[in-house]
Short mmCIF file of N, CA and C in Angstrom, two decimals:
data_model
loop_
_atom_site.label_atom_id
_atom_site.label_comp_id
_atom_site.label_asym_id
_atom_site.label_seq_id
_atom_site.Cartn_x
_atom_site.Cartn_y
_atom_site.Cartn_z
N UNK A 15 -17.38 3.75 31.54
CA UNK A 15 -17.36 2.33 31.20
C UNK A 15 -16.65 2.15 29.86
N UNK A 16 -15.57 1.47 29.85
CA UNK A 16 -14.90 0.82 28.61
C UNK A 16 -15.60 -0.02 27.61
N UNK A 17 -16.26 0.78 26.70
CA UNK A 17 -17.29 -0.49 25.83
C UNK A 17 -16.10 -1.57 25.45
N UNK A 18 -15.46 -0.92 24.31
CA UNK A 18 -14.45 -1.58 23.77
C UNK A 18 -13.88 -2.58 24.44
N UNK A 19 -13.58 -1.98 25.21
CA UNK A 19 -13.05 -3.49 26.54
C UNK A 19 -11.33 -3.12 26.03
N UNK A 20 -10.88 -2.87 26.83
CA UNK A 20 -8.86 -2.38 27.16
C UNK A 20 -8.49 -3.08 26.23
N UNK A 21 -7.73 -1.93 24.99
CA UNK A 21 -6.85 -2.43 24.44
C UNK A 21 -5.60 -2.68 24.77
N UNK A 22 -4.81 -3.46 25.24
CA UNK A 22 -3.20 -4.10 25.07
C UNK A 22 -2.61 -4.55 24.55
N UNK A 23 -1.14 -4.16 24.95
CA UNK A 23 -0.13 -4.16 23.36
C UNK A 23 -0.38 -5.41 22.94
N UNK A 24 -0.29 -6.27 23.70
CA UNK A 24 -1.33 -7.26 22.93
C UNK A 24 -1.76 -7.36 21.68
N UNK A 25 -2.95 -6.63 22.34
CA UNK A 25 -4.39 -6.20 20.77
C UNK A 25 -3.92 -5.58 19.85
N UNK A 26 -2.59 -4.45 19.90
CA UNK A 26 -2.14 -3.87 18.94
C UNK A 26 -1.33 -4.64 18.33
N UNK A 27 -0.61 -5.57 19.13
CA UNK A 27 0.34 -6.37 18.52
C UNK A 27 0.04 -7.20 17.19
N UNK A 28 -1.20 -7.36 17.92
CA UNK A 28 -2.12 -8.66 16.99
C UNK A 28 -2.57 -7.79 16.09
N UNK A 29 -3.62 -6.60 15.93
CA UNK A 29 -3.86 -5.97 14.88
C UNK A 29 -2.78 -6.20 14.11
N UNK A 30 -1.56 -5.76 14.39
CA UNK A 30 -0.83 -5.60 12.93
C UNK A 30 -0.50 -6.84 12.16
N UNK A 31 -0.64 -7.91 12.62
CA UNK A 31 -0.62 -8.89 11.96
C UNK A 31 0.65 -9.71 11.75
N UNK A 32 1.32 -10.60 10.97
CA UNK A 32 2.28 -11.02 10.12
C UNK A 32 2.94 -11.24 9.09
N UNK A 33 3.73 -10.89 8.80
CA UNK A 33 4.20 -10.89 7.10
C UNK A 33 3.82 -12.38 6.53
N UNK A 34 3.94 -12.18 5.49
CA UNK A 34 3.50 -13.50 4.50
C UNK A 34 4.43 -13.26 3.43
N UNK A 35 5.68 -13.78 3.18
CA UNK A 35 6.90 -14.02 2.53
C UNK A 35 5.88 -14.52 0.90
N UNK A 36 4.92 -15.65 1.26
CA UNK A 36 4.83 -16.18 -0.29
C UNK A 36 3.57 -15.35 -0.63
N UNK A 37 3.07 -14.73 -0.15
CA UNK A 37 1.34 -13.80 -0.83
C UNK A 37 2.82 -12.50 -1.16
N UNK A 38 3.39 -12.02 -0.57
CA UNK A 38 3.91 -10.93 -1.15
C UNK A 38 4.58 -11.33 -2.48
N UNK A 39 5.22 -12.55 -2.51
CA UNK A 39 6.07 -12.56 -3.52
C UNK A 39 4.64 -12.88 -4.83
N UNK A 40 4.10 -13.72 -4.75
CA UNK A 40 3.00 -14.12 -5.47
C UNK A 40 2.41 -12.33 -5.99
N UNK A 41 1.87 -11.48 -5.13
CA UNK A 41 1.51 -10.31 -5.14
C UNK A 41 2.73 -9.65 -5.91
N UNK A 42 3.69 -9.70 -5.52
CA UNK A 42 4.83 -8.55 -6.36
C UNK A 42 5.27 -8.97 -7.94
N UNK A 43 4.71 -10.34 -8.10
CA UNK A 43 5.23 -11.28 -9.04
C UNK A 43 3.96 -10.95 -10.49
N UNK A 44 2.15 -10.52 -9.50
CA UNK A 44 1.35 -10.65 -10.63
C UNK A 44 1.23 -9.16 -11.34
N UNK A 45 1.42 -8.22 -10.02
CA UNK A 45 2.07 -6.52 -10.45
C UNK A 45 2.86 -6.45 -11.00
N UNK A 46 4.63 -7.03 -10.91
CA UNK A 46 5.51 -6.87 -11.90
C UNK A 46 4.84 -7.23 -13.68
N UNK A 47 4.23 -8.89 -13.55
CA UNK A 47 3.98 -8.89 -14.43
C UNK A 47 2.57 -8.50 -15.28
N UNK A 48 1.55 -8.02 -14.92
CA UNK A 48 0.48 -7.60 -15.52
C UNK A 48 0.55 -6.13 -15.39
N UNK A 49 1.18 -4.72 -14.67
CA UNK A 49 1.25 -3.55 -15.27
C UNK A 49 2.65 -3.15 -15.93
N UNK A 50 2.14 -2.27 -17.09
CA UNK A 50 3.18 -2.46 -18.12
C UNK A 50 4.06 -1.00 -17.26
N UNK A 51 3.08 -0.28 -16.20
CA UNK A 51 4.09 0.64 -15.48
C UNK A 51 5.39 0.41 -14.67
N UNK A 52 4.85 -1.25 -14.06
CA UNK A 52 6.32 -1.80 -12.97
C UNK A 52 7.00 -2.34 -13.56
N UNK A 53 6.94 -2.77 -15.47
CA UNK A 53 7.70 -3.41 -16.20
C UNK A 53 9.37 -3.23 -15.82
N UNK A 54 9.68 -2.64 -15.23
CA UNK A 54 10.92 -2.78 -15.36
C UNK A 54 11.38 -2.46 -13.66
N UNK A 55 10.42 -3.17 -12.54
CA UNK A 55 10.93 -3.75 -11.58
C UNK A 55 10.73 -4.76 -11.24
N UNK A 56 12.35 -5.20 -10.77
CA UNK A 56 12.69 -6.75 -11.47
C UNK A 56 12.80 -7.21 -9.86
N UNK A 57 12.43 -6.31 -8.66
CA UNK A 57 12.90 -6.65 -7.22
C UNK A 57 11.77 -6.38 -6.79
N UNK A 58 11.53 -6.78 -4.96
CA UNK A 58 10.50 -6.12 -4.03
C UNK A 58 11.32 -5.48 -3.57
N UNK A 59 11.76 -4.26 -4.10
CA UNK A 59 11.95 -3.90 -3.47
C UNK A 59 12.72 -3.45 -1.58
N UNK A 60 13.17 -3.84 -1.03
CA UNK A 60 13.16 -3.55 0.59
C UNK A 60 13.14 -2.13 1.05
N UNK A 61 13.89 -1.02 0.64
CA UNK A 61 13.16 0.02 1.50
C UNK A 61 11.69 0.52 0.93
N UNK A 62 11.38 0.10 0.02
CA UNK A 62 10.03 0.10 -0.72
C UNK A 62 8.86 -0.64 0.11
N UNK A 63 9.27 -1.81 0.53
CA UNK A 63 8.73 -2.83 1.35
C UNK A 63 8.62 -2.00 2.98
N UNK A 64 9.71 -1.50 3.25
CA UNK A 64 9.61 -0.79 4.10
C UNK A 64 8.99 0.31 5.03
N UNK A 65 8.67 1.20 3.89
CA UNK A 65 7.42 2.22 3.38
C UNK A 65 6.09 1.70 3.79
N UNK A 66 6.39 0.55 2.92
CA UNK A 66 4.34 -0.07 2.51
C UNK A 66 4.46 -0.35 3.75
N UNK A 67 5.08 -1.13 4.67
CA UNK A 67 4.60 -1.71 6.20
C UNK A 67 4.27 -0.89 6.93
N UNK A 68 5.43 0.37 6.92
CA UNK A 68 4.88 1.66 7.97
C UNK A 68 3.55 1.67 7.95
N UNK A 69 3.16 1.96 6.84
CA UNK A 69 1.96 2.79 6.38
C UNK A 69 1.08 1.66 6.64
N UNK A 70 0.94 0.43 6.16
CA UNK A 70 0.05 -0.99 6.52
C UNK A 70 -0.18 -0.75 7.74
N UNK A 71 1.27 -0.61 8.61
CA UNK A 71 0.92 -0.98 10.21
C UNK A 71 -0.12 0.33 10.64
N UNK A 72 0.79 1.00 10.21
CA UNK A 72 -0.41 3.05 10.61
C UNK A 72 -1.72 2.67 10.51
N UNK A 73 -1.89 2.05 8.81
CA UNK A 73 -3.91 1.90 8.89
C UNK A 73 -4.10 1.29 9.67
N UNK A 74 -3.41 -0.32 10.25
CA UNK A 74 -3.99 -0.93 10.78
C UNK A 74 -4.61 -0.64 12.14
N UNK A 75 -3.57 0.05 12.57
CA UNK A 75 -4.06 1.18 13.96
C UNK A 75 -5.06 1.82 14.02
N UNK A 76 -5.17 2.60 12.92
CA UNK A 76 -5.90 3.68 12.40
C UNK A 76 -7.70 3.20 12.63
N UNK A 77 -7.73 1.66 11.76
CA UNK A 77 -8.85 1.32 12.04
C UNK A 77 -9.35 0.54 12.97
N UNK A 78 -9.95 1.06 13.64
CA UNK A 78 -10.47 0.37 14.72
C UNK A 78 -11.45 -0.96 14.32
N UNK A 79 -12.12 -1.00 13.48
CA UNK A 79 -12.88 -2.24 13.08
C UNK A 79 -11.99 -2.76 12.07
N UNK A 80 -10.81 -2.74 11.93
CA UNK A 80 -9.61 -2.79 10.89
C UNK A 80 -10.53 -4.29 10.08
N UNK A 81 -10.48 -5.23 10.98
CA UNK A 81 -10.37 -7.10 10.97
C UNK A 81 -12.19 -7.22 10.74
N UNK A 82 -13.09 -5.99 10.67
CA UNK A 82 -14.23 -6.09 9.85
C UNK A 82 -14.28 -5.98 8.49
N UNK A 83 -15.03 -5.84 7.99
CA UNK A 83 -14.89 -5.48 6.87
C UNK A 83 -15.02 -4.04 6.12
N UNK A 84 -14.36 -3.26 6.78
CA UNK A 84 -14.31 -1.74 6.45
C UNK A 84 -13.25 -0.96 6.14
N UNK A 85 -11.77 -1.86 5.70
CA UNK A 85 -11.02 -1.35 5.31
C UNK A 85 -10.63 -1.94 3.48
N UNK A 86 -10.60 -0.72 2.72
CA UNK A 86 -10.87 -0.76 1.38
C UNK A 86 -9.36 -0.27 0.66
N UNK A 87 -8.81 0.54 1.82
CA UNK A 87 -7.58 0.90 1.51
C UNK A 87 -7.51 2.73 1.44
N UNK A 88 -6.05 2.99 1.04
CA UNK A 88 -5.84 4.36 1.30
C UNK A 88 -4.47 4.90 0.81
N UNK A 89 -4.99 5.86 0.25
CA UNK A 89 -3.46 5.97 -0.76
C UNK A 89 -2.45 7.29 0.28
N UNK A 90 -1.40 6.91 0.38
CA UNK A 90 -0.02 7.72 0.94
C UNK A 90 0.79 7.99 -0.02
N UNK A 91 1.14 9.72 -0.11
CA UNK A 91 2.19 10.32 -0.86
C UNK A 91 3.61 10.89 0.07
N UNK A 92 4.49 10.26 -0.28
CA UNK A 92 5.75 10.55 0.45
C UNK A 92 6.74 11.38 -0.59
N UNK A 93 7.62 12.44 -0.20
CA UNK A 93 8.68 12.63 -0.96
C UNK A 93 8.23 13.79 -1.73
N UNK A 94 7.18 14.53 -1.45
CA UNK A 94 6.66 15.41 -2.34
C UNK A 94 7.60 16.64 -2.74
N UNK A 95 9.02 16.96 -1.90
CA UNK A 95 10.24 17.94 -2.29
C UNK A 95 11.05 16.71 -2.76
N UNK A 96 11.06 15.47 -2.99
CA UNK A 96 12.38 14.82 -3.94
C UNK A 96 11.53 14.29 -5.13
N UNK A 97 12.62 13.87 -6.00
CA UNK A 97 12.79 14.00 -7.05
C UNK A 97 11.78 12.71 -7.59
N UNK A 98 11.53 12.08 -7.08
CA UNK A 98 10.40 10.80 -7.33
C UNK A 98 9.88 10.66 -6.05
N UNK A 99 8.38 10.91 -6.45
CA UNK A 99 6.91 10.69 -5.34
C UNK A 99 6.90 9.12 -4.83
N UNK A 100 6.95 8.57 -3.53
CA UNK A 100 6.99 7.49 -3.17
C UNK A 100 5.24 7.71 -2.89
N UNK A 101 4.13 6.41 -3.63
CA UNK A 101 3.30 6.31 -3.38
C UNK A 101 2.63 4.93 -2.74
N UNK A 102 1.91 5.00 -1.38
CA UNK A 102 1.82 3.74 -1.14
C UNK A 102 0.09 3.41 -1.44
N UNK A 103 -0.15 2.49 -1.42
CA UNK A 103 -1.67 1.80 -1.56
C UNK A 103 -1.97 0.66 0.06
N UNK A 104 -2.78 1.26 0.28
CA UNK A 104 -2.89 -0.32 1.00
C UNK A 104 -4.06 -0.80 1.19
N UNK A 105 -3.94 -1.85 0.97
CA UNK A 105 -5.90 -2.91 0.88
C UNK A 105 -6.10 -4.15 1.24
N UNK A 106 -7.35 -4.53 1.35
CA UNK A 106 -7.35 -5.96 1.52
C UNK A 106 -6.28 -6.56 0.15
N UNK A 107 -5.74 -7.98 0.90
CA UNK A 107 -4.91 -8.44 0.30
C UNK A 107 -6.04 -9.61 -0.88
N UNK A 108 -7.42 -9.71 -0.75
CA UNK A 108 -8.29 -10.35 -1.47
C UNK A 108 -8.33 -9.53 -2.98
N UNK A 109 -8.21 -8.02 -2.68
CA UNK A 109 -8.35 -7.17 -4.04
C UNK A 109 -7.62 -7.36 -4.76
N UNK A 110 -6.65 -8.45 -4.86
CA UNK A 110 -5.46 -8.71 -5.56
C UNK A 110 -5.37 -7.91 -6.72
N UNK A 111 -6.09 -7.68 -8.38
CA UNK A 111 -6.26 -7.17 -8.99
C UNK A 111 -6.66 -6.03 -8.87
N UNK A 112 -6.46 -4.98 -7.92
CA UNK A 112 -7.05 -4.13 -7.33
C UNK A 112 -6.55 -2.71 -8.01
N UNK A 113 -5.19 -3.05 -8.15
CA UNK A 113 -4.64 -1.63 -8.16
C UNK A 113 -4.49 -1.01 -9.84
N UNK A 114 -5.02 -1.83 -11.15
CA UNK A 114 -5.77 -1.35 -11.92
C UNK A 114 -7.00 -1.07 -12.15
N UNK A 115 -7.71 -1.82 -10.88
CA UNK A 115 -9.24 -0.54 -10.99
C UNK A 115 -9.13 0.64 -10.57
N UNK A 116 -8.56 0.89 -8.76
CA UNK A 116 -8.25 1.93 -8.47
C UNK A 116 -7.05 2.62 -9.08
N UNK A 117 -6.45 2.82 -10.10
CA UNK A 117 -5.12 3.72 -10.40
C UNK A 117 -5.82 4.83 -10.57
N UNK A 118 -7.19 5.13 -11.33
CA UNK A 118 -7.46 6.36 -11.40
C UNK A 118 -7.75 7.52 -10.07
N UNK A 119 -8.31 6.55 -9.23
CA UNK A 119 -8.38 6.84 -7.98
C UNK A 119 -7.56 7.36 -7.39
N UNK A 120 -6.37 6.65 -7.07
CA UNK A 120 -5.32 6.84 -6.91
C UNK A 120 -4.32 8.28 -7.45
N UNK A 121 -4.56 8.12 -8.46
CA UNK A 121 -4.63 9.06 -9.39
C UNK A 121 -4.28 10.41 -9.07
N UNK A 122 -6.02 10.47 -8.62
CA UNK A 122 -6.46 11.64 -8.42
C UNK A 122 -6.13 12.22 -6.78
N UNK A 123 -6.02 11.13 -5.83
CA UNK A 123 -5.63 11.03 -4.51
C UNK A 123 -4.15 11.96 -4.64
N UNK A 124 -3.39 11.29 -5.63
CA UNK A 124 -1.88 12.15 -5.53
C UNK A 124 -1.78 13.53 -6.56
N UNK A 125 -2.83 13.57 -7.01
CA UNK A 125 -2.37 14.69 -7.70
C UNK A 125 -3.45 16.00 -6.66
N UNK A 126 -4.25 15.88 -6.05
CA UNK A 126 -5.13 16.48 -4.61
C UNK A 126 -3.81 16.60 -3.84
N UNK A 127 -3.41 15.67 -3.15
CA UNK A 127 -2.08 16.11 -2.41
C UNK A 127 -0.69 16.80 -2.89
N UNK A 128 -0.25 16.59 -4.43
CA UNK A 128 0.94 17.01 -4.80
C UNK A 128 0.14 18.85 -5.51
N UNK A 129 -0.92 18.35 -5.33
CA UNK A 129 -1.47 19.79 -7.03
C UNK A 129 -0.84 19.94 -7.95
N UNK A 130 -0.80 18.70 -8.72
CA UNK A 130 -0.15 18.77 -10.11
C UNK A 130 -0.70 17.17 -10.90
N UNK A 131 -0.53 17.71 -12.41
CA UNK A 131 -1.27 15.82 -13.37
C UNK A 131 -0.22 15.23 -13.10
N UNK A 132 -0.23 14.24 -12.21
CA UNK A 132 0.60 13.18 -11.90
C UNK A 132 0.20 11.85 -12.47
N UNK A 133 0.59 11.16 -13.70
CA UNK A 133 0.32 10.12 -14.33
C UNK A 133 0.68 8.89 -13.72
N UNK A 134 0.07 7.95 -13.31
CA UNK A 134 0.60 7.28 -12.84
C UNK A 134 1.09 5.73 -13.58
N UNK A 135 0.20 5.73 -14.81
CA UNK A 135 -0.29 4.96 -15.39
C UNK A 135 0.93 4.63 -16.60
N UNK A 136 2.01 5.42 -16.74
CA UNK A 136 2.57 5.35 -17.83
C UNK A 136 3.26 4.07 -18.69
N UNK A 137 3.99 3.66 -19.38
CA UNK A 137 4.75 2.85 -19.46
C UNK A 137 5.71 2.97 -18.45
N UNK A 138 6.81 1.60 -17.87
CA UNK A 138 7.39 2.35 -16.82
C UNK A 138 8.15 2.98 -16.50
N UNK A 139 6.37 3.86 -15.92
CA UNK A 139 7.06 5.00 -14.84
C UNK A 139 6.91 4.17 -13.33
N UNK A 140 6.78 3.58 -13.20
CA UNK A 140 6.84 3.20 -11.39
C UNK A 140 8.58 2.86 -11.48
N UNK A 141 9.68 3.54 -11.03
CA UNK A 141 11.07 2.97 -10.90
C UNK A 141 11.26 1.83 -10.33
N UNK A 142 10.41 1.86 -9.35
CA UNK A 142 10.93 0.54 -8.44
C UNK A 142 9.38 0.48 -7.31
N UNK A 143 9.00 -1.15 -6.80
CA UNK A 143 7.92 -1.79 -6.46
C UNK A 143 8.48 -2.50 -5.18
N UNK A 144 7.20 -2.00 -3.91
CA UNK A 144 8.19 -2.69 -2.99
C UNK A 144 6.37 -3.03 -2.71
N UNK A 145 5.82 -4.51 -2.14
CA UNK A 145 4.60 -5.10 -1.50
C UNK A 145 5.16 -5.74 -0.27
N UNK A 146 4.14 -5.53 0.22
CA UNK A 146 3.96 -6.09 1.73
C UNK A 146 2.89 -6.67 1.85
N UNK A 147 2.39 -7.92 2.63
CA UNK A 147 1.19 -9.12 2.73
C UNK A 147 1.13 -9.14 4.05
N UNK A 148 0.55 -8.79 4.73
CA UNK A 148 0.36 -9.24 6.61
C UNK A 148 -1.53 -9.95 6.98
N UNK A 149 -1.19 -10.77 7.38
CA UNK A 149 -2.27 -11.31 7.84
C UNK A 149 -2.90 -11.74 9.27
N UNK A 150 -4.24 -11.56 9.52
CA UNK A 150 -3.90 -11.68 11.02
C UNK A 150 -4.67 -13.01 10.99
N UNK A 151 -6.00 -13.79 11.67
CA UNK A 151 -5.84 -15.07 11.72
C UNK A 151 -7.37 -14.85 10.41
N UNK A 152 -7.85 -14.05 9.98
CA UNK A 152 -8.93 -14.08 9.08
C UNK A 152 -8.67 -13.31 7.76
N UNK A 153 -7.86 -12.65 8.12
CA UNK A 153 -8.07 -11.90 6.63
C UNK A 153 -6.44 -11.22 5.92
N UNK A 154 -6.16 -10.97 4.94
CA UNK A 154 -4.94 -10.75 4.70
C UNK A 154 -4.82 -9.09 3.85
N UNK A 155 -3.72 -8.18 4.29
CA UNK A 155 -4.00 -7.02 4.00
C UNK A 155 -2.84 -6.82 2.96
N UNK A 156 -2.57 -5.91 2.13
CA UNK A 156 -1.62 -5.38 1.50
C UNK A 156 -1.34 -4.25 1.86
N UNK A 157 0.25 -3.79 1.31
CA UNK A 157 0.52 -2.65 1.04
C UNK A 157 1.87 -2.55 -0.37
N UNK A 158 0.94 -1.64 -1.28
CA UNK A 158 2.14 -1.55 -2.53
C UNK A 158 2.60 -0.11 -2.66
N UNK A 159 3.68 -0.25 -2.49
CA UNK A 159 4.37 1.18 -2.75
C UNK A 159 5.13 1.23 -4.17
N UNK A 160 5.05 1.89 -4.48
CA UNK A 160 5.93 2.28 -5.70
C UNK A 160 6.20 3.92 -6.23
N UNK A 161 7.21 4.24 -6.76
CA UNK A 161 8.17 5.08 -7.17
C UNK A 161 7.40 5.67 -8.02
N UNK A 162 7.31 7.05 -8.75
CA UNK A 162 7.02 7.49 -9.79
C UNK A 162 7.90 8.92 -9.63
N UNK A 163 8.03 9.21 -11.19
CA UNK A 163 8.90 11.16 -11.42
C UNK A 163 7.85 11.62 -10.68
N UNK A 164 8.49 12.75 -9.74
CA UNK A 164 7.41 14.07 -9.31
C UNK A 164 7.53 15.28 -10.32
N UNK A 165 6.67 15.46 -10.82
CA UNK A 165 6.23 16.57 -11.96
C UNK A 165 6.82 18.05 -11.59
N UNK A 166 6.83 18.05 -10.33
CA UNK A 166 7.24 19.14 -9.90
C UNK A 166 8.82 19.73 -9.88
N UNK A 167 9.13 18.54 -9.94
CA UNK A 167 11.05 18.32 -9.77
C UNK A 167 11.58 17.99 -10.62
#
Protein backbone atom coordinates (compact mmCIF):
# COMPACT_ATOMS: atom_id res chain seq x y z
CA UNK A 1 0.00 0.00 0.00
CA UNK A 2 1.28 3.50 -1.07
CA UNK A 3 0.94 5.57 2.21
CA UNK A 4 2.38 8.54 0.60
CA UNK A 5 -0.03 8.34 -2.13
CA UNK A 6 2.06 8.42 -5.98
CA UNK A 7 4.31 10.89 -6.45
CA UNK A 8 4.14 12.65 -10.10
CA UNK A 9 6.24 14.76 -11.98
CA UNK A 10 3.73 16.78 -11.04
CA UNK A 11 4.53 16.64 -7.24
CA UNK A 12 8.14 16.99 -8.10
CA UNK A 13 7.48 19.68 -10.32
CA UNK A 14 5.70 21.53 -7.67
CA UNK A 15 8.18 20.66 -4.88
CA UNK A 16 10.71 22.63 -6.57
CA UNK A 17 8.91 25.56 -6.61
CA UNK A 18 9.49 29.09 -8.48
CA UNK A 19 12.00 31.64 -8.72
CA UNK A 20 11.26 34.94 -7.14
CA UNK A 21 13.28 37.64 -9.22
CA UNK A 22 12.46 40.40 -6.29
CA UNK A 23 13.16 38.15 -2.74
CA UNK A 24 16.44 37.20 -4.56
CA UNK A 25 17.40 40.55 -5.48
CA UNK A 26 16.16 42.01 -2.02
CA UNK A 27 18.20 38.80 -0.50
CA UNK A 28 21.46 39.43 -2.64
CA UNK A 29 21.09 43.20 -2.00
CA UNK A 30 20.94 42.72 2.22
CA UNK A 31 24.16 40.04 1.91
CA UNK A 32 26.04 42.28 -0.44
CA UNK A 33 25.37 44.91 1.90
CA UNK A 34 25.57 43.75 5.61
CA UNK A 35 28.71 41.10 5.21
CA UNK A 36 31.85 42.88 4.99
CA UNK A 37 33.01 39.27 3.25
CA UNK A 38 30.67 39.85 -0.13
CA UNK A 39 31.82 43.54 0.03
CA UNK A 40 33.06 43.49 -3.12
CA UNK A 41 30.24 41.57 -5.03
CA UNK A 42 28.66 44.02 -6.91
CA UNK A 43 26.45 41.12 -9.11
CA UNK A 44 24.13 37.88 -8.46
CA UNK A 45 26.02 36.43 -9.78
CA UNK A 46 24.48 33.79 -12.73
CA UNK A 47 26.60 30.78 -12.81
CA UNK A 48 26.69 31.31 -9.01
CA UNK A 49 22.88 31.49 -9.14
CA UNK A 50 23.19 28.50 -11.02
CA UNK A 51 24.96 26.34 -8.46
CA UNK A 52 22.57 27.55 -5.58
CA UNK A 53 19.41 26.21 -7.73
CA UNK A 54 21.01 22.83 -8.48
CA UNK A 55 21.61 22.30 -5.06
CA UNK A 56 18.01 24.17 -3.82
CA UNK A 57 16.30 21.91 -6.34
CA UNK A 58 18.53 18.55 -4.97
CA UNK A 59 17.29 19.46 -1.21
CA UNK A 60 14.12 20.04 -2.32
CA UNK A 61 13.88 16.44 -3.56
CA UNK A 62 15.88 15.28 -0.95
CA UNK A 63 13.21 16.25 1.56
CA UNK A 64 10.38 14.57 1.61
CA UNK A 65 8.45 16.74 4.23
CA UNK A 66 10.52 19.56 2.37
CA UNK A 67 7.02 22.16 2.56
CA UNK A 68 6.90 21.12 6.57
CA UNK A 69 8.74 22.55 8.62
CA UNK A 70 11.95 20.50 8.68
CA UNK A 71 14.14 21.99 6.39
CA UNK A 72 16.82 24.31 8.18
CA UNK A 73 19.25 24.08 5.41
CA UNK A 74 22.58 22.42 4.33
CA UNK A 75 25.83 23.44 3.39
CA UNK A 76 27.49 22.13 -0.25
CA UNK A 77 31.26 22.26 -1.07
CA UNK A 78 32.08 22.26 -4.78
CA UNK A 79 35.52 22.70 -6.47
CA UNK A 80 37.56 21.18 -3.77
CA UNK A 81 40.77 20.50 -6.68
CA UNK A 82 40.22 24.34 -8.07
CA UNK A 83 41.51 27.13 -7.03
CA UNK A 84 38.38 28.76 -5.13
CA UNK A 85 35.85 26.45 -3.03
CA UNK A 86 32.31 27.14 -4.45
CA UNK A 87 30.14 26.99 -1.24
CA UNK A 88 26.43 26.75 -1.27
CA UNK A 89 23.89 27.31 1.79
CA UNK A 90 20.44 26.63 1.43
CA UNK A 91 17.44 27.55 3.86
CA UNK A 92 14.27 28.74 4.53
CA UNK A 93 14.07 31.95 2.72
CA UNK A 94 12.34 33.44 6.32
CA UNK A 95 16.09 33.04 7.91
CA UNK A 96 16.92 35.96 5.96
CA UNK A 97 19.65 37.03 8.44
CA UNK A 98 20.66 33.63 8.64
CA UNK A 99 23.90 33.23 7.18
CA UNK A 100 25.76 35.27 9.98
CA UNK A 101 24.49 33.08 12.65
CA UNK A 102 25.30 30.00 10.84
CA UNK A 103 28.89 31.04 9.19
CA UNK A 104 30.49 29.26 11.98
CA UNK A 105 28.58 26.33 11.21
CA UNK A 106 29.17 26.50 8.03
CA UNK A 107 32.45 26.91 8.82
CA UNK A 108 33.10 23.99 10.21
CA UNK A 109 30.80 21.97 7.57
CA UNK A 110 33.64 23.02 4.89
CA UNK A 111 36.52 22.65 6.60
CA UNK A 112 35.05 18.54 7.73
CA UNK A 113 34.73 18.18 3.98
CA UNK A 114 37.89 20.10 2.55
CA UNK A 115 40.25 19.05 6.00
CA UNK A 116 41.73 22.22 6.21
CA UNK A 117 40.93 26.09 8.44
CA UNK A 118 38.90 27.41 5.84
CA UNK A 119 37.89 31.03 6.94
CA UNK A 120 35.08 32.00 5.70
CA UNK A 121 34.44 35.03 7.47
CA UNK A 122 37.19 37.27 6.16
CA UNK A 123 37.10 40.70 4.78
CA UNK A 124 36.28 40.01 1.17
CA UNK A 125 37.01 36.79 0.78
CA UNK A 126 33.67 35.58 -0.84
CA UNK A 127 34.87 36.64 -4.79
CA UNK A 128 31.66 36.55 -6.09
CA UNK A 129 27.68 35.88 -4.62
CA UNK A 130 25.19 34.19 -6.61
CA UNK A 131 21.20 33.74 -4.41
CA UNK A 132 18.43 32.00 -5.48
CA UNK A 133 14.57 32.54 -3.83
CA UNK A 134 12.00 29.73 -4.96
CA UNK A 135 8.78 29.51 -3.45
CA UNK A 136 6.11 27.10 -3.58
CA UNK A 137 2.48 28.32 -2.55
CA UNK A 138 3.49 28.56 1.50
CA UNK A 139 6.79 29.02 2.13
CA UNK A 140 9.91 30.48 0.43
CA UNK A 141 13.41 28.74 0.31
CA UNK A 142 16.93 30.05 -0.42
CA UNK A 143 20.02 29.16 -1.80
CA UNK A 144 23.44 31.34 -1.41
CA UNK A 145 26.43 30.31 -2.99
CA UNK A 146 29.48 32.05 -2.84
CA UNK A 147 33.23 31.83 -3.83
CA UNK A 148 36.01 31.66 -1.33
CA UNK A 149 40.34 30.87 -1.84
CA UNK A 150 40.74 27.04 -1.25
CA UNK A 151 43.59 26.83 1.29
CA UNK A 152 44.73 24.00 -0.31
CA UNK A 153 45.52 25.59 -3.79
Amino acid sequence: RDVLGSRGLGDVYKRQGTREPEKEKAAFESIAKDNRMAATAKVNDPQLQAVAEKHLNEDLQAQIDFFGAKFFGKVHVDGKEEEYLTITVTTRYDYGSFLTKILKAVESEINREVGTNVKVDGNGSWTKLGVVVKSDNSHSYMAVAFQIKNPKK
